[in-house]
Amino acid sequence: MSELWSKEDEQAILDMIERWVEQDVRPIAQEYDQADKYPHQLVEQMKDLGLFGATIGQDYGGMGLPATIYAKIVLKVASAWMAPSGIFNSHLIQASAIERAGTEEQKSRFLPRMASGELRGGIALTEPNAGTDLQAIRGTAVRDGEDYILNGTKTWITNSLNGNSLAVLMKTDAKAVPAHKGTSMFIVETKDADGNFKPGIKVSKLKKLGYRSIDTCEVVFEDFRVPAANLIGEVEGKGFIQALGGLELGRINVAARGAGIAKGALDLAVRYAQERETFGKAICNHQAIQLKLGEMAVQVEAARLLIEQAAAKFDAGERCDMEAGMAKYAGSEAGVFCANEAMRIFGGYSYSVEYDIERYYRDAMLMCIGEGTNEMQRIIIAKQLIERYKI
Ligand SMILES: Cc1cc2nc3c(=O)[nH]c(=O)nc-3n(C[C@H](O)[C@H](O)[C@H](O)COP(=O)(O)OP(=O)(O)OC[C@H]3O[C@@H](n4cnc5c(N)ncnc54)[C@H](O)[C@@H]3O)c2cc1C
């Protein structure tokens, strides 16, 4: 539940984030990305800024930010470096699943620790054979006394190496019809008090095109025991709904990351176009470059407005799957478009790792894939349209 925030409060938070981004995030981005080095110091700063509790309710130690403000924060961070936004974004998707669907005992047990950053993590849905089609997952959770025993392989799991907590989707009834009614979500604390992985879990980092520095891993569960008290909502069969229920906020969040990449690429491109000269004038004076900058600026603003609209509906407690889908589609495609156009504006220097723009180009595509691919977004939008036009 979001709390009431005045315009002054909002501006104070955004100013604080802007200072942090410019002083601590942007300056290290290219070096850390190139070395694929985890930014531990940013994690400590995120704790101090309260980002791990950004959308968690104040009753549980979080800031209880509305989606409208949260999206602006995400956009700001991603405009400098998209990757670190994943450290708190994926974490908050897990927290929001617990806050929406957990029991009161689970909320009190986990959310304050998540808000402080003591527990950090993400959500483990995808398997090697099942991403979009989550009903096809094969990982199992079998009840054994006071525990469930987890077996299966999750892949592409963000924050699973450096974090210590995951919401894991497993099959509790392989015969259920429809299949999604046989899925359940578990809160899994993956590490012991010394920070070592518990027995029965193996995590291996994947090498990626972009979104570097942030751990995305394969996670294998082999007879891993999780207390039955960690079954979210304490009722089996609700996992799929719980996973999808977080996607409206998740899509607004990915939209903001995409729009952030778009805005960041536009800023870099405008500055470069003002400095670089050909044929005796700055390239920003060539119409071919102006056409690109104009189109990029329109895409950034269109995405920003769609995000604002979806977030406002979300905050008002209204259904917004269509609006969040539109924002996600527009934001992520704006990211790809603007990064691509900025690459052209940078000419040969776009290919140099000395310039940040190549990182935006590598990072942008991910936003078209996560939180429901953009193919699926358009299908969801169309289905909603058809429903709303029904007579
Ligand atoms: C860097 C990175 C980080 C990630 N982090 C996480 C994470 O933290 N947790 C997690 O659980 N997952 C994570 N993922 C996984 C991501 O959510 C999936 O990759 C995504 O859901 C797509 O699934 P897939 O890769 O299996 O593609 P598939 O589902 O195999 O889709 C392949 C293609 O088919 C299309 N398609 C599929 N079904 C349909 C349909 N019905 N109609 C039309 N087109 C269709 C898709 O749009 C896509 O173009 C991450 C992925 C990456 C790359």
Short mmCIF file of N, CA and C and ligand atoms in Angstrom, two decimals, residues 123-126 131-132 156-158 208 211 216 366 369 373 375-376 379, ligand 1:
data_model
loop_
_atom_site.label_atom_id
_atom_site.label_comp_id
_atom_site.label_asym_id
_atom_site.label_seq_id
_atom_site.Cartn_x
_atom_site.Cartn_y
_atom_site.Cartn_z
N ILE A 123 13.53 -13.11 -7.98
CA ILE A 123 12.44 -14.05 -8.21
C ILE A 123 12.91 -15.10 -9.21
N ALA A 124 12.64 -16.38 -8.89
CA ALA A 124 13.14 -17.49 -9.71
C ALA A 124 11.96 -18.24 -10.33
N LEU A 125 11.63 -17.82 -11.55
CA LEU A 125 10.52 -18.45 -12.27
C LEU A 125 11.04 -19.29 -13.43
N THR A 126 11.91 -18.70 -14.25
CA THR A 126 12.32 -19.28 -15.53
C THR A 126 13.14 -20.57 -15.34
N GLY A 131 10.04 -20.25 -20.14
CA GLY A 131 10.15 -18.85 -19.75
C GLY A 131 8.80 -18.19 -19.90
N THR A 132 8.40 -17.92 -21.15
CA THR A 132 7.07 -17.35 -21.38
C THR A 132 5.99 -18.31 -20.88
N TRP A 156 18.72 -17.96 -15.60
CA TRP A 156 18.64 -16.50 -15.77
C TRP A 156 18.15 -15.80 -14.51
N ILE A 157 18.57 -16.26 -13.35
CA ILE A 157 18.02 -15.70 -12.12
C ILE A 157 18.89 -14.56 -11.59
N THR A 158 18.32 -13.37 -11.66
CA THR A 158 19.02 -12.14 -11.27
C THR A 158 19.19 -12.08 -9.74
N LYS A 208 27.00 -12.79 -20.15
CA LYS A 208 25.93 -12.11 -20.91
C LYS A 208 26.47 -11.04 -21.85
N TYR A 211 23.95 -6.00 -19.49
CA TYR A 211 23.47 -6.16 -18.12
C TYR A 211 24.56 -6.84 -17.29
N THR A 216 23.49 -12.87 -12.91
CA THR A 216 22.35 -13.61 -13.47
C THR A 216 22.85 -15.04 -13.60
N LEU A 366 17.64 -6.28 -23.44
CA LEU A 366 17.09 -7.09 -22.34
C LEU A 366 15.70 -6.63 -21.92
N ILE A 369 12.82 -8.31 -23.38
CA ILE A 369 12.65 -9.74 -23.08
C ILE A 369 12.02 -9.95 -21.70
N THR A 373 7.84 -10.94 -22.79
CA THR A 373 8.49 -10.41 -24.01
C THR A 373 7.56 -9.41 -24.70
N GLU A 375 6.59 -9.41 -27.69
CA GLU A 375 5.58 -10.10 -28.50
C GLU A 375 4.35 -10.34 -27.61
N MET A 376 4.61 -10.83 -26.39
CA MET A 376 3.50 -11.12 -25.48
C MET A 376 2.78 -9.83 -25.06
N ILE A 379 0.23 -8.93 -27.54
CA ILE A 379 -0.90 -9.86 -27.51
C ILE A 379 -1.82 -9.51 -26.32
C1 LIG B 1 19.63 -11.09 -18.32
C2 LIG B 1 18.35 -11.80 -17.97
C3 LIG B 1 17.86 -11.72 -16.68
C4 LIG B 1 16.73 -12.45 -16.33
N1 LIG B 1 16.29 -12.44 -15.02
C5 LIG B 1 15.32 -13.30 -14.66
C6 LIG B 1 14.97 -13.45 -13.28
O1 LIG B 1 15.50 -12.78 -12.39
N2 LIG B 1 14.03 -14.37 -12.94
C7 LIG B 1 13.40 -15.14 -13.88
O2 LIG B 1 12.57 -15.96 -13.50
N3 LIG B 1 13.70 -15.01 -15.19
C8 LIG B 1 14.64 -14.13 -15.60
N4 LIG B 1 14.97 -14.00 -16.93
C9 LIG B 1 14.29 -14.85 -17.91
C10 LIG B 1 13.29 -14.10 -18.76
O3 LIG B 1 12.18 -13.73 -17.98
C11 LIG B 1 12.90 -15.03 -19.92
O4 LIG B 1 14.03 -15.12 -20.77
C12 LIG B 1 11.70 -14.51 -20.68
O5 LIG B 1 10.53 -14.69 -19.89
C13 LIG B 1 11.49 -15.23 -22.02
O6 LIG B 1 11.48 -16.61 -21.84
P1 LIG B 1 12.39 -17.55 -22.76
O7 LIG B 1 13.76 -16.99 -22.76
O8 LIG B 1 12.23 -18.94 -22.29
O9 LIG B 1 11.81 -17.39 -24.22
P2 LIG B 1 10.62 -18.24 -24.87
O10 LIG B 1 9.48 -18.29 -23.94
O11 LIG B 1 11.18 -19.53 -25.33
O12 LIG B 1 10.24 -17.33 -26.11
C14 LIG B 1 11.00 -17.35 -27.33
C15 LIG B 1 10.31 -16.45 -28.35
O13 LIG B 1 8.98 -16.93 -28.62
C16 LIG B 1 8.02 -15.90 -28.38
N5 LIG B 1 6.78 -16.51 -27.85
C17 LIG B 1 6.68 -17.44 -26.86
N6 LIG B 1 5.39 -17.77 -26.68
C18 LIG B 1 4.66 -17.03 -27.56
C19 LIG B 1 3.26 -16.90 -27.84
N7 LIG B 1 2.32 -17.59 -27.18
N8 LIG B 1 2.88 -16.04 -28.83
C20 LIG B 1 3.80 -15.31 -29.51
N9 LIG B 1 5.14 -15.39 -29.27
C21 LIG B 1 5.54 -16.23 -28.32
C22 LIG B 1 8.68 -14.98 -27.35
O14 LIG B 1 8.11 -13.68 -27.41
C23 LIG B 1 10.12 -15.01 -27.83
O15 LIG B 1 10.24 -14.13 -28.93
C24 LIG B 1 16.05 -13.22 -17.31
C25 LIG B 1 16.53 -13.24 -18.62
C26 LIG B 1 17.67 -12.57 -18.95
C27 LIG B 1 18.19 -12.65 -20.38
#
